[in-house]
Every structure is written in C-alpha cells, then in structure tokens.
PDB file of C-alpha atoms in Angstrom:
ATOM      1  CA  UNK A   1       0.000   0.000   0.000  1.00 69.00           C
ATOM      2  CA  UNK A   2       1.068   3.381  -0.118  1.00 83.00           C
ATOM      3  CA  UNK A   3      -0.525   7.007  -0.096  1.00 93.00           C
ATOM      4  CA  UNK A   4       0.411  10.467  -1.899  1.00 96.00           C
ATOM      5  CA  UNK A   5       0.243  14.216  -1.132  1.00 97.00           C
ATOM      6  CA  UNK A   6      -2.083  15.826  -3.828  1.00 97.00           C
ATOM      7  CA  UNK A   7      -3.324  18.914  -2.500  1.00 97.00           C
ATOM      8  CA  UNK A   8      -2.401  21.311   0.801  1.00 98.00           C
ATOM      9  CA  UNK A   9      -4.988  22.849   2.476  1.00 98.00           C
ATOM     10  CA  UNK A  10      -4.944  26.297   4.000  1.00 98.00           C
ATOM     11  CA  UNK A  11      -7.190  28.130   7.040  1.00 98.00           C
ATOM     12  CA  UNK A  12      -8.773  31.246   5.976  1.00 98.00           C
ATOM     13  CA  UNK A  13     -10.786  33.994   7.694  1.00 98.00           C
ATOM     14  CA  UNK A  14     -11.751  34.793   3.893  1.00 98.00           C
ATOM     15  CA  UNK A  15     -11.972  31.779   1.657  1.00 98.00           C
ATOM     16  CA  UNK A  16     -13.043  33.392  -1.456  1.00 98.00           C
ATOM     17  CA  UNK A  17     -10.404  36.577  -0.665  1.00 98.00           C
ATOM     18  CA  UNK A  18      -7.434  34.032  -0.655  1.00 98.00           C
ATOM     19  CA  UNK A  19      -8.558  31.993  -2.948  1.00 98.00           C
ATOM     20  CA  UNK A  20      -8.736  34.592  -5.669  1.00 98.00           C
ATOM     21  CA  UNK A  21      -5.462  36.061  -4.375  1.00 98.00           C
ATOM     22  CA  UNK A  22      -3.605  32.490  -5.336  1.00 98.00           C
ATOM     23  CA  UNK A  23      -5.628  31.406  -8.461  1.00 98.00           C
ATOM     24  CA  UNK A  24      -4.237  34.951  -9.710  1.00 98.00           C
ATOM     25  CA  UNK A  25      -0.449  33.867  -8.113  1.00 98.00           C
ATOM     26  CA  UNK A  26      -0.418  30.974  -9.427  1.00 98.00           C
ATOM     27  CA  UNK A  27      -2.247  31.510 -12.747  1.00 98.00           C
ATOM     28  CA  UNK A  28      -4.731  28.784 -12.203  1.00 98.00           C
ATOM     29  CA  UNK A  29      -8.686  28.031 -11.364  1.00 98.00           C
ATOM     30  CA  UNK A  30     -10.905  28.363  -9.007  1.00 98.00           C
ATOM     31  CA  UNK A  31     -14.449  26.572  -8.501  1.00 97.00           C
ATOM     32  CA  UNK A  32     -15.789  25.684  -4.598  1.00 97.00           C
ATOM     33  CA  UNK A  33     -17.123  22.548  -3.660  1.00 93.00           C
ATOM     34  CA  UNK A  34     -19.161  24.105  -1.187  1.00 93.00           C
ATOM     35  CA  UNK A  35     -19.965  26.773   1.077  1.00 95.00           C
ATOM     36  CA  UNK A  36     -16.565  27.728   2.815  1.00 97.00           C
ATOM     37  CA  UNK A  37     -13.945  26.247   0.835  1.00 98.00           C
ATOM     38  CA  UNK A  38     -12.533  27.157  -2.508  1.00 98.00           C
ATOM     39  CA  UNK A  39     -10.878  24.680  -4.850  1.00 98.00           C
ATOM     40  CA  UNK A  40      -7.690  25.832  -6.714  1.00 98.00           C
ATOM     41  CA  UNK A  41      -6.188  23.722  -9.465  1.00 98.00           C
ATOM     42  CA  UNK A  42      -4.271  24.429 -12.673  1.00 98.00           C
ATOM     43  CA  UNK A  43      -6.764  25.059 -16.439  1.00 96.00           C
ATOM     44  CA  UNK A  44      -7.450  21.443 -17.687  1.00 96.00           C
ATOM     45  CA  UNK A  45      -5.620  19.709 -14.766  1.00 97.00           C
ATOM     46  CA  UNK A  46      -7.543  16.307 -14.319  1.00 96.00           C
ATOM     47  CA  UNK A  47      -7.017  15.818 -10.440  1.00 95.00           C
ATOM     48  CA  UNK A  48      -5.006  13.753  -8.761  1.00 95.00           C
ATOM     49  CA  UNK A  49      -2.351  13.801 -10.561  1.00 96.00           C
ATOM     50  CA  UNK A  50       1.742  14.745  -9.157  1.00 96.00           C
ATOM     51  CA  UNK A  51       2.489  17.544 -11.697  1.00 97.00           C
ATOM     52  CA  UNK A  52       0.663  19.824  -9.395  1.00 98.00           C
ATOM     53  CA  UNK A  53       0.106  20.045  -5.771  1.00 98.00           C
ATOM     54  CA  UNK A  54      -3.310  21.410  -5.541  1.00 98.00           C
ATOM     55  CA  UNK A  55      -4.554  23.717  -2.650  1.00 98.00           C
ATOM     56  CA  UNK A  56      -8.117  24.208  -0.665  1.00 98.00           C
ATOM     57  CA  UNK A  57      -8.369  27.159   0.896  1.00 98.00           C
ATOM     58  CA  UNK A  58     -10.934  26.544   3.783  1.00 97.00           C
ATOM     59  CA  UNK A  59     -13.103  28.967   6.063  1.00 97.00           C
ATOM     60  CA  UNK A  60     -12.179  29.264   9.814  1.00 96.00           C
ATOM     61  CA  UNK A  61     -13.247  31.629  12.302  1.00 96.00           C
ATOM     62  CA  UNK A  62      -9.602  31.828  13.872  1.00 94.00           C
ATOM     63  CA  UNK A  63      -6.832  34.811  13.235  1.00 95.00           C
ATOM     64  CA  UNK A  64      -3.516  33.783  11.923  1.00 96.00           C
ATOM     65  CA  UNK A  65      -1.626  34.170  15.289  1.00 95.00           C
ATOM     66  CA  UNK A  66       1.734  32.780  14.783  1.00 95.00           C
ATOM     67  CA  UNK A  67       4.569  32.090  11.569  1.00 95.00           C
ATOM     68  CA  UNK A  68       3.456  29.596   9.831  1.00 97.00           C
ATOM     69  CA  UNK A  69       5.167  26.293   9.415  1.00 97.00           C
ATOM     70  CA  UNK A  70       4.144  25.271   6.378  1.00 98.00           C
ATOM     71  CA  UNK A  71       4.606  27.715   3.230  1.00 98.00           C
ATOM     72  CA  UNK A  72       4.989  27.592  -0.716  1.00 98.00           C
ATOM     73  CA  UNK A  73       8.090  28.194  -2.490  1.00 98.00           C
ATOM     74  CA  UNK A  74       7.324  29.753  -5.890  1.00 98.00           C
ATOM     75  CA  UNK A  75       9.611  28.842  -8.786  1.00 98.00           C
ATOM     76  CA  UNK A  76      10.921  31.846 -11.162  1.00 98.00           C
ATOM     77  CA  UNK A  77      12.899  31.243 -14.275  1.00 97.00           C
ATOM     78  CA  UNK A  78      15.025  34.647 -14.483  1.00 98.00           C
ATOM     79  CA  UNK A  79      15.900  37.912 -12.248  1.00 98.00           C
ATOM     80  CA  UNK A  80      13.453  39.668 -14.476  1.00 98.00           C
ATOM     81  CA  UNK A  81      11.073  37.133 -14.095  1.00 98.00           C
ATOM     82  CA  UNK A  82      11.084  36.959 -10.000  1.00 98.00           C
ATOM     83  CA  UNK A  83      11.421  41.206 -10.326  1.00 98.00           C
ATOM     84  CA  UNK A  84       8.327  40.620 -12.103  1.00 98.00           C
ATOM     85  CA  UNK A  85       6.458  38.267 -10.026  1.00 98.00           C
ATOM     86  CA  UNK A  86       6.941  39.948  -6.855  1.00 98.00           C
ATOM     87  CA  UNK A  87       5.968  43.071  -8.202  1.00 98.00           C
ATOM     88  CA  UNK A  88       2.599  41.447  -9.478  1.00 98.00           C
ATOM     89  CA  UNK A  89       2.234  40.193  -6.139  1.00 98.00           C
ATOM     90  CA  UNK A  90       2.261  43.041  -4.656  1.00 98.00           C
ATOM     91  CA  UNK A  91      -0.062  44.912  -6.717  1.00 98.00           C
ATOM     92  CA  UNK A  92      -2.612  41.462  -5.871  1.00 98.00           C
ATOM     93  CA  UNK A  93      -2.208  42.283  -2.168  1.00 98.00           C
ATOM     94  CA  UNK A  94       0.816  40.528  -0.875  1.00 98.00           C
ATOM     95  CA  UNK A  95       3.250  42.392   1.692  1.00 98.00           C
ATOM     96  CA  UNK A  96       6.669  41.963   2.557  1.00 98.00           C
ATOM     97  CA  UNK A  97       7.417  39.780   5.441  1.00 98.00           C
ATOM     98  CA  UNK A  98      10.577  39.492   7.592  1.00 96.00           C
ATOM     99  CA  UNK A  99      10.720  35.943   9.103  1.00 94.00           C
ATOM    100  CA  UNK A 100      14.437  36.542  10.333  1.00 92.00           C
ATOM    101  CA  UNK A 101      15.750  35.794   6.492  1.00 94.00           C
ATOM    102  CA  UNK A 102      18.508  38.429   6.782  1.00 94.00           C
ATOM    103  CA  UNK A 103      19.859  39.161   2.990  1.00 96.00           C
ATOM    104  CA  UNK A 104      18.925  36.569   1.095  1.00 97.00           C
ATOM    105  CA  UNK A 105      18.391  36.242  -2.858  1.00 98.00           C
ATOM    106  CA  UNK A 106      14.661  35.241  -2.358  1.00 98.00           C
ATOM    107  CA  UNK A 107      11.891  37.416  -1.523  1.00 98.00           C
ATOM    108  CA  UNK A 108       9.624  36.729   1.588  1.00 98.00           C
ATOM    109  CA  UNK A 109       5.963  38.043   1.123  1.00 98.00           C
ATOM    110  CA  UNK A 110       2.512  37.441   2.556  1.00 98.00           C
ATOM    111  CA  UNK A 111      -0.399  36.663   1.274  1.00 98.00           C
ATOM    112  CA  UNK A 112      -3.282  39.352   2.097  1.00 98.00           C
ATOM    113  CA  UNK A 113      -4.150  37.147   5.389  1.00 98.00           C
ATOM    114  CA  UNK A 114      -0.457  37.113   6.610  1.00 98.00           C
ATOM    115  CA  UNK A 115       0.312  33.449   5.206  1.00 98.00           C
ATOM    116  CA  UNK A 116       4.035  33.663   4.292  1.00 98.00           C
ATOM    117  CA  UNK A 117       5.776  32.470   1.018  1.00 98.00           C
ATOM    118  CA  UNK A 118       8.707  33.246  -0.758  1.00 98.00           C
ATOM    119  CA  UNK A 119       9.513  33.701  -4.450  1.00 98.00           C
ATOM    120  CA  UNK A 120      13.165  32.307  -5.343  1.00 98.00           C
ATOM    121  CA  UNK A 121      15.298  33.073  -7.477  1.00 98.00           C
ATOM    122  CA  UNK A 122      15.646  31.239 -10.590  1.00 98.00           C
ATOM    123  CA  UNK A 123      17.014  27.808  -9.896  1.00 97.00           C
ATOM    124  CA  UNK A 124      17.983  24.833 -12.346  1.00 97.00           C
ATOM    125  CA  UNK A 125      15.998  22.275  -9.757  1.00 96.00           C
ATOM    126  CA  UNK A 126      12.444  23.931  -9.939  1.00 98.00           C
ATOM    127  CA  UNK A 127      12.981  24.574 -13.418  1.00 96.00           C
ATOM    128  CA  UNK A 128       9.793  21.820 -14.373  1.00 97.00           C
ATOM    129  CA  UNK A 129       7.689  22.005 -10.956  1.00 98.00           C
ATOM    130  CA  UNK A 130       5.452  23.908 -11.944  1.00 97.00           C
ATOM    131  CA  UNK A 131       4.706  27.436 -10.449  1.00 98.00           C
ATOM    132  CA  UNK A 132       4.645  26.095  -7.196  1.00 98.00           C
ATOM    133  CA  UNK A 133       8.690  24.760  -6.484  1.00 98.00           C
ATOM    134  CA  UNK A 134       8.527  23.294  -2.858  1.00 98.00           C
ATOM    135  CA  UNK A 135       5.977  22.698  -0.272  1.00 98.00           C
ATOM    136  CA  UNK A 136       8.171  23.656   2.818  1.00 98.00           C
ATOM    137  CA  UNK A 137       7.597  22.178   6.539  1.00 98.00           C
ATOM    138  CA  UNK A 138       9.251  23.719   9.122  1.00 97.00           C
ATOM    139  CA  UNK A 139      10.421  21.365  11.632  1.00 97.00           C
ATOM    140  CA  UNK A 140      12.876  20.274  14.586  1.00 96.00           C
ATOM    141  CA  UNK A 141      14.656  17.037  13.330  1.00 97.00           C
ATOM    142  CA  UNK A 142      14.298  16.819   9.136  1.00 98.00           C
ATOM    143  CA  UNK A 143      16.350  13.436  10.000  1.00 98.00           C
ATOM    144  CA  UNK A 144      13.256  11.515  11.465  1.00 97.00           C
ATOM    145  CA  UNK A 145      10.922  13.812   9.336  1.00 98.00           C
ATOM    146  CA  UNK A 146      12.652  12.192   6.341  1.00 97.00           C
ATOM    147  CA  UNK A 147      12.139   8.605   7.744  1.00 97.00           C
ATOM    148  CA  UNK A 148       8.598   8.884   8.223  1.00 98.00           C
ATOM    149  CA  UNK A 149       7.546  10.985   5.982  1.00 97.00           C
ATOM    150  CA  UNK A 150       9.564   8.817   3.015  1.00 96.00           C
ATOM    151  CA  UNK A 151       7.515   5.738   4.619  1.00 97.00           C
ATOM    152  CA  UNK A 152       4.424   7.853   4.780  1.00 97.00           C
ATOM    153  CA  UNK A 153       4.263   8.561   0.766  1.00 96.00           C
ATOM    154  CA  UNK A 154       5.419   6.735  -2.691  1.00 94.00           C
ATOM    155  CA  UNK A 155       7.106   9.949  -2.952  1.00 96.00           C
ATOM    156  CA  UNK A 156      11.442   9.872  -3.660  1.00 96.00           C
ATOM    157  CA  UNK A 157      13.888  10.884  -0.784  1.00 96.00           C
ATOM    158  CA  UNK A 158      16.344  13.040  -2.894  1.00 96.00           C
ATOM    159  CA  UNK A 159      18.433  14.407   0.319  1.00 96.00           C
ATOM    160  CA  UNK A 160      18.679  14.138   3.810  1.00 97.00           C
ATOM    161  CA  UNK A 161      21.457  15.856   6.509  1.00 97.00           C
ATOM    162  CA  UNK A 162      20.761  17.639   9.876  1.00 97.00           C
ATOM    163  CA  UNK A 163      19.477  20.810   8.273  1.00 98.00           C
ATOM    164  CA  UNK A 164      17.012  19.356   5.466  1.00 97.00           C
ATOM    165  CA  UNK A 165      15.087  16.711   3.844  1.00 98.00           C
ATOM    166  CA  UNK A 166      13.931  16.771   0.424  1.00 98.00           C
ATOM    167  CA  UNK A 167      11.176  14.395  -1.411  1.00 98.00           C
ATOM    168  CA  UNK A 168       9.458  14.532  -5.063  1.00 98.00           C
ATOM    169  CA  UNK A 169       6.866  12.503  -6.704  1.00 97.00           C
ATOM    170  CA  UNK A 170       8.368   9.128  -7.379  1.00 95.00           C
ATOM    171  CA  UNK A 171       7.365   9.847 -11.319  1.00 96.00           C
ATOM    172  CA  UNK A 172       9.545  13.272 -11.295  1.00 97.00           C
ATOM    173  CA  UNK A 173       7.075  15.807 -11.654  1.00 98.00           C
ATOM    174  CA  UNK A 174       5.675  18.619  -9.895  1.00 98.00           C
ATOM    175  CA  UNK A 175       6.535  20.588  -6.728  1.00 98.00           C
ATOM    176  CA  UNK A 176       8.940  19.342  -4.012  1.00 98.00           C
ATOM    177  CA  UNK A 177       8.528  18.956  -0.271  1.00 98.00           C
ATOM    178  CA  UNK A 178      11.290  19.945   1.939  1.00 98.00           C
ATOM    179  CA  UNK A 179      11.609  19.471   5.643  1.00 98.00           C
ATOM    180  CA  UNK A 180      13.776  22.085   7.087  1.00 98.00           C
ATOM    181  CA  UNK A 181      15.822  22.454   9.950  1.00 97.00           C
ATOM    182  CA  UNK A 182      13.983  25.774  12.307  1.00 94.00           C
ATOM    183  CA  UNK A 183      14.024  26.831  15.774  1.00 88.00           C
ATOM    184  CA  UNK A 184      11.399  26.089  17.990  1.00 84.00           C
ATOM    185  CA  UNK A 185       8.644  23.704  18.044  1.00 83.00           C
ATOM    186  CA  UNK A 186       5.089  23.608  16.676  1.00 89.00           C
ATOM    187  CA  UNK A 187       3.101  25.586  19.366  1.00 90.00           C
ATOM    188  CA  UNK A 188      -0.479  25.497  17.581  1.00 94.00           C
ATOM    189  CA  UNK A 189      -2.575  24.224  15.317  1.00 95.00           C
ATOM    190  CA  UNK A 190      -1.063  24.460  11.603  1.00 97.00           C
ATOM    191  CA  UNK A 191      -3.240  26.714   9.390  1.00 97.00           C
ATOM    192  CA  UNK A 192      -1.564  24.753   6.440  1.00 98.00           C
ATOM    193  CA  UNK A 193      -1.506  20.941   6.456  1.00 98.00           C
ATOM    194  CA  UNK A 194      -0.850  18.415   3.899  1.00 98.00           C
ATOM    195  CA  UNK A 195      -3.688  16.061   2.373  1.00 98.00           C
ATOM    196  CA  UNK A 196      -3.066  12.627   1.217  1.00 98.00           C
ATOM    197  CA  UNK A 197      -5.324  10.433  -0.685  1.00 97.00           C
ATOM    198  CA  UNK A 198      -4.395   6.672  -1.289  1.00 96.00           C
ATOM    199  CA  UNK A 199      -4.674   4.799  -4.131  1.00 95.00           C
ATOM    200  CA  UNK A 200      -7.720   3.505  -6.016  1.00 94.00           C
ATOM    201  CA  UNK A 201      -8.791   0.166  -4.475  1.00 93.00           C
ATOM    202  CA  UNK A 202      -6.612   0.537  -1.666  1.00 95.00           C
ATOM    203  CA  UNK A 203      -8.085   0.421   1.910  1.00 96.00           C
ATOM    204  CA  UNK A 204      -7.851   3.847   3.929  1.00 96.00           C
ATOM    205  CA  UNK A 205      -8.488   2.363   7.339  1.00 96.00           C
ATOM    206  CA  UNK A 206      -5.662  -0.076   6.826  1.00 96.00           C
ATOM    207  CA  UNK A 207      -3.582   2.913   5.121  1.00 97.00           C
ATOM    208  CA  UNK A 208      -4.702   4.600   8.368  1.00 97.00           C
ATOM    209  CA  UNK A 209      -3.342   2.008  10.628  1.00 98.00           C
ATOM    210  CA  UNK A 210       0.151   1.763   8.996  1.00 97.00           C
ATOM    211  CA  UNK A 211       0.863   5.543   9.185  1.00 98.00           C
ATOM    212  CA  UNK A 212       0.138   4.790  12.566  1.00 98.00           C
ATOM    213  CA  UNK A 213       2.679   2.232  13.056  1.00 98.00           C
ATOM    214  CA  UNK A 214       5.379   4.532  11.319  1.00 97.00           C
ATOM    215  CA  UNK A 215       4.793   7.041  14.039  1.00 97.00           C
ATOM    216  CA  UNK A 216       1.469   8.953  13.274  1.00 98.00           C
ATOM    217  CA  UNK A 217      -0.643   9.622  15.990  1.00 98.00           C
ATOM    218  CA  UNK A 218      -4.368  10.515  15.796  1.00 96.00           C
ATOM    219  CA  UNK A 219      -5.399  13.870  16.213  1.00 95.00           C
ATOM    220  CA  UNK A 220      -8.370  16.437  16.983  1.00 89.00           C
ATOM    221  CA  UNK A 221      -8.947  20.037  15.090  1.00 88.00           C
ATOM    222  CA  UNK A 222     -12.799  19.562  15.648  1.00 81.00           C
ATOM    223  CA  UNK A 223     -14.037  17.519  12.590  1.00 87.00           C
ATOM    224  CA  UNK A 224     -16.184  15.557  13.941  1.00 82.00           C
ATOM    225  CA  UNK A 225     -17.351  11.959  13.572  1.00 80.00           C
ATOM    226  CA  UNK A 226     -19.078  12.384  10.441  1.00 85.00           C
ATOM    227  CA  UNK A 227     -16.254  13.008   7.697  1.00 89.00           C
ATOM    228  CA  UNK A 228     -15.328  11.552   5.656  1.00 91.00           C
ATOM    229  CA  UNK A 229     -11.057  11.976   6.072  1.00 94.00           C
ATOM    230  CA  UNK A 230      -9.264  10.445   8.935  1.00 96.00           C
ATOM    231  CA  UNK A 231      -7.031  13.576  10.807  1.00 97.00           C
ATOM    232  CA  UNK A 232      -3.494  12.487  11.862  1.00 98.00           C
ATOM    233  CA  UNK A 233      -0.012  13.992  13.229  1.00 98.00           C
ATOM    234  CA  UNK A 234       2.829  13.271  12.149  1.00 98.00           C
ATOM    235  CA  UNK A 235       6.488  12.765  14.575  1.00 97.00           C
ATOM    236  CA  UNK A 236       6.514  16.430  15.319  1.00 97.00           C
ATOM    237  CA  UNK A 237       2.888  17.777  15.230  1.00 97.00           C
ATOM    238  CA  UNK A 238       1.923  18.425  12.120  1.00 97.00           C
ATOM    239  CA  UNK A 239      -1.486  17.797  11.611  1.00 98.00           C
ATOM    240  CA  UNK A 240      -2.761  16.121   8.068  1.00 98.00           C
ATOM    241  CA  UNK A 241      -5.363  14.308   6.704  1.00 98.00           C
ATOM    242  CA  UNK A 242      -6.097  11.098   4.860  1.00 98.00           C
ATOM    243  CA  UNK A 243      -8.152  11.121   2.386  1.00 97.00           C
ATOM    244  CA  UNK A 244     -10.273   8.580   1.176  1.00 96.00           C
ATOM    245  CA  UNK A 245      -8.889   6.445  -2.245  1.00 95.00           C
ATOM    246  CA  UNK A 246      -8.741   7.965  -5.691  1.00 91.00           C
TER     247      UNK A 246
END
C-alpha cells in the first residue's frame, strides 16, 4: 500500500479573498465545492495527478496568530522574471514579510491574510515544478521527518542531513517537499496541512493504521465523527489528513 500528497490545504478567515489572491499567483482556477472552501487547481488539470500540488483554501473563524510552518516556495525562471512576479504580487495584495531571512536572494511576502511564502530566485531544480517549487515544513529534526515521511508517501527521498530533507513525486514531476531544519517547536494548530489520498482500491483504514505504526498519531482540530477523512499527526505535530482512495 502506499498514499500520496495531492493537494495542501490552508485556514482562511476569507476563503473566497485568498482563494482569488492564489488562483491569480499561481495563474490557475478556481471553482468551490461548497460553502466555505474554494478549490484551486491548474486550467485542464484532471485531479489527482503529481504535476501539481493542488490547494483548498478553507473557512475558519480563527486569526492567523503565529509564523506559519508550512509555506509555498514559488519557482521563477530569471531575475526579471522573480522582479516581475513579486511586483505582481504586490499589486494582488501581498506584503513583505521578515521571518528573520537576513539578505537573502529570495523574496519573503505574505499573502493578504499574513500566510508567508517566498519567491526564489531562478534555480535549475524547480525549473519543471510547476509554479509552485517546494511545499516547505518547518520542523525540529528533518532526519526523522525524512524517515517517516519517506515511509508515509510513494514519494522519492532526494536528500537528507541535519538541516534538510527533500522528497518529489516518485514519477519526477511537480513541486517538491522539503523538511527544514527551524528553531522552535510547533506551538499550535497548523493553518496549512498536507492532504493525502491513497490509491484507487486501496483500503484507507488499513492505510490509516500503517501511518500509525510509522509514528502517526491521531489527532483532533474539531471535525467531527461524520467526515469523511481520517485527521493524523505526524512525529513532530503536524497535523494532516487522509483522504479517502482515488
């Protein structure tokens, strides 16, 4: 058995507001599947499907409180492209942000509900992922983040050492998703957490119970009994949901 990461999804006071602020960032759609969450996916993308990492933005009642620790690393293929980019950015409603980078070649900004990304400068790596380059989890020990999260997913370990871990789709396409080395633990609840969705045919409760036995631990953000995703934690807190097979 195994499982994959096909969309993130991100808490928003404003669903529709954020929503429209990425589909524009990222050049791609937007529909809603229902009242409080809006869908965002690239023009003739038949989902799932690795070359993109899609993203539901989803309507909570909560303030962004805290830096994030999950963000998205946008991919630029020139200095006059990223000049460009983050100057189209900013005229959609993103900010700058200082998250302790220092001087740095990439650009921090944030999105217009204070979600932080940054847009890189051009390198040969992201040059196919997409417009989204890496999916990036802040965390304690990428070591052990590595282990389980390479377990966890179908998805390739590229890299590993004390200060990051690295994984792509197993077929070589679409965004990365790097685990990297920060200060200080998770203190609350993630408003941006990974979904995974296992195979077609394959059995999410047993999926369920092996993510378990790598580590996983069951957790609580208020969903209820009566949905239709299983909500677990991975080795250091990061909350994420199964999905059921597709």
């Amino acid at each position: 058995m195994a499982t994959r990461l096909v969309q993130i999804a991100m808490d928003a006071q404003d669903d529709s507001a954020v929503g429209r602020f990425w589909a524009e960032a990222l050049g791609w759609g937007m529909s809603s599947e229902g009242p409080g969450v809006t869908n965002l996916e690239p023009e003739g993308f038949v989902y799932p499907d690795p070359v993109a990492v899609c993203i539901d933005v989803v309507a909570v009642p909560e303030p962004k409180t805290v830096k994030n620790r999950l963000h998205l690393d946008l991919a630029t293929t020139s200095a006059a492209h990223q000049a460009e980019l983050v100057a189209r950015l900013k005229d959609l409603g993103a900010t700058p942000a200082d998250v302790g980078q220092g001087d740095v070649p990439w650009t921090v900004l944030a999105d217009p509900e204070g979600n932080e990304f940054c847009v890189l400068e051009p390198r040969e790596i992201y040059r196919d992922t997409g417009p989204i380059a890496v999916v990036v989890v802040d965390c304690v020990d990428p070591r052990v983040m590595a282990r389980f999260w390479g377990e966890a997913m179908d998805w390739t370990l590229h890299a590993v050492d004390d200060d990051h871990a690295t994984l792509r789709s197993a077929k070589g396409v679409g965004p990365y998703l790097e685990f990297l080395r920060t200060p200080g633990a998770k203190t609350v609840k993630n408003r941006i957490h990974l979904d995974l969705r296992p195979y077609p045919g394959d059995d999410k409760e047993a999926e369920v119970a092996r993510l378990r036995a790598l580590g996983a631990t069951d957790a609580d953000v208020g969903q209820g009994d009566d949905v239709p995703w299983t909500v677990l934690a991975d080795p250091e807190g990061n909350e994420f949901c199964v999905l059921t097979p597709r």
